[in-house]
Amino acid sequence: MSAHTTMIKLLRELERDGFTATRTSGGHLRLSHPAISGCVFGPSTPSDHRAVKNLLAMLKRKLRAANDQ
């Protein structure tokens, strides 16, 4: 499965979990959620499989920080 296909599936799951995804003028994704402060930016069409893993790691860190407060 390509990284792009994985990203599409991930976005569907994130939107079900309450995230809002919008595209920036540069083609990246801006992900926001009511529980976290600020936004998380990620690639919309990742060039390798690590981009998806890095985006997930950033989201987990933001959610963990929001739960600690």
Coordinates of C-alpha atoms in Angstrom, one line a residue:
M1 CA 0.0 0.0 0.0
S2 CA 1.4 3.4 -1.0
A3 CA 2.0 6.2 1.5
H4 CA -0.7 8.3 -0.3
T5 CA -3.3 5.5 0.2
T6 CA -2.3 5.2 3.9
M7 CA -2.7 9.0 4.3
I8 CA -6.2 9.0 2.9
K9 CA -7.3 6.2 5.3
L10 CA -5.6 8.1 8.2
L11 CA -7.5 11.3 7.3
R12 CA -10.8 9.5 7.3
E13 CA -10.1 8.0 10.8
L14 CA -8.9 11.4 12.1
E15 CA -12.0 13.2 10.9
R16 CA -14.2 10.5 12.6
D17 CA -12.3 11.3 15.8
G18 CA -13.1 15.0 15.6
F19 CA -10.1 16.4 13.7
T20 CA -10.6 19.0 11.0
A21 CA -8.3 18.8 8.0
T22 CA -7.8 21.7 5.6
R23 CA -5.2 22.2 2.9
T24 CA -2.8 25.1 3.1
S25 CA -1.8 27.2 0.1
G26 CA 1.5 25.2 -0.1
G27 CA -0.3 21.9 -0.4
H28 CA 0.2 20.6 3.2
L29 CA -2.5 19.6 5.6
R30 CA -3.5 21.6 8.7
L31 CA -5.1 19.4 11.3
S32 CA -6.9 20.9 14.2
H33 CA -8.9 19.4 17.1
P34 CA -10.9 21.2 19.9
A35 CA -8.9 19.4 22.6
I36 CA -5.4 20.6 21.4
S37 CA -4.0 24.1 21.2
G38 CA -2.7 25.1 17.8
C39 CA -2.6 23.0 14.7
V40 CA -0.5 20.2 13.4
F41 CA 0.9 20.4 9.9
G42 CA 1.6 17.4 7.7
P43 CA 2.1 16.4 4.1
S44 CA -1.0 15.8 1.9
T45 CA 0.8 13.5 -0.5
P46 CA 3.8 12.0 1.5
S47 CA 6.8 10.8 -0.5
D48 CA 7.7 8.0 1.8
H49 CA 6.1 5.9 4.6
R50 CA 7.9 7.7 7.4
A51 CA 5.8 10.9 6.8
V52 CA 2.7 9.1 7.9
K53 CA 4.4 7.8 11.0
N54 CA 5.9 11.2 11.8
L55 CA 2.4 12.8 11.6
L56 CA 1.0 10.2 13.9
A57 CA 3.8 10.8 16.4
M58 CA 3.2 14.6 16.4
L59 CA -0.6 14.1 16.9
K60 CA 0.1 11.7 19.8
R61 CA 2.4 14.2 21.5
K62 CA -0.1 17.0 21.1
L63 CA -2.9 15.0 22.5
R64 CA -0.8 13.7 25.4
A65 CA 0.2 17.3 26.2
A66 CA -3.4 18.4 26.2
N67 CA -4.4 15.6 28.5
D68 CA -1.6 16.4 31.0
Q69 CA -2.9 20.0 31.5

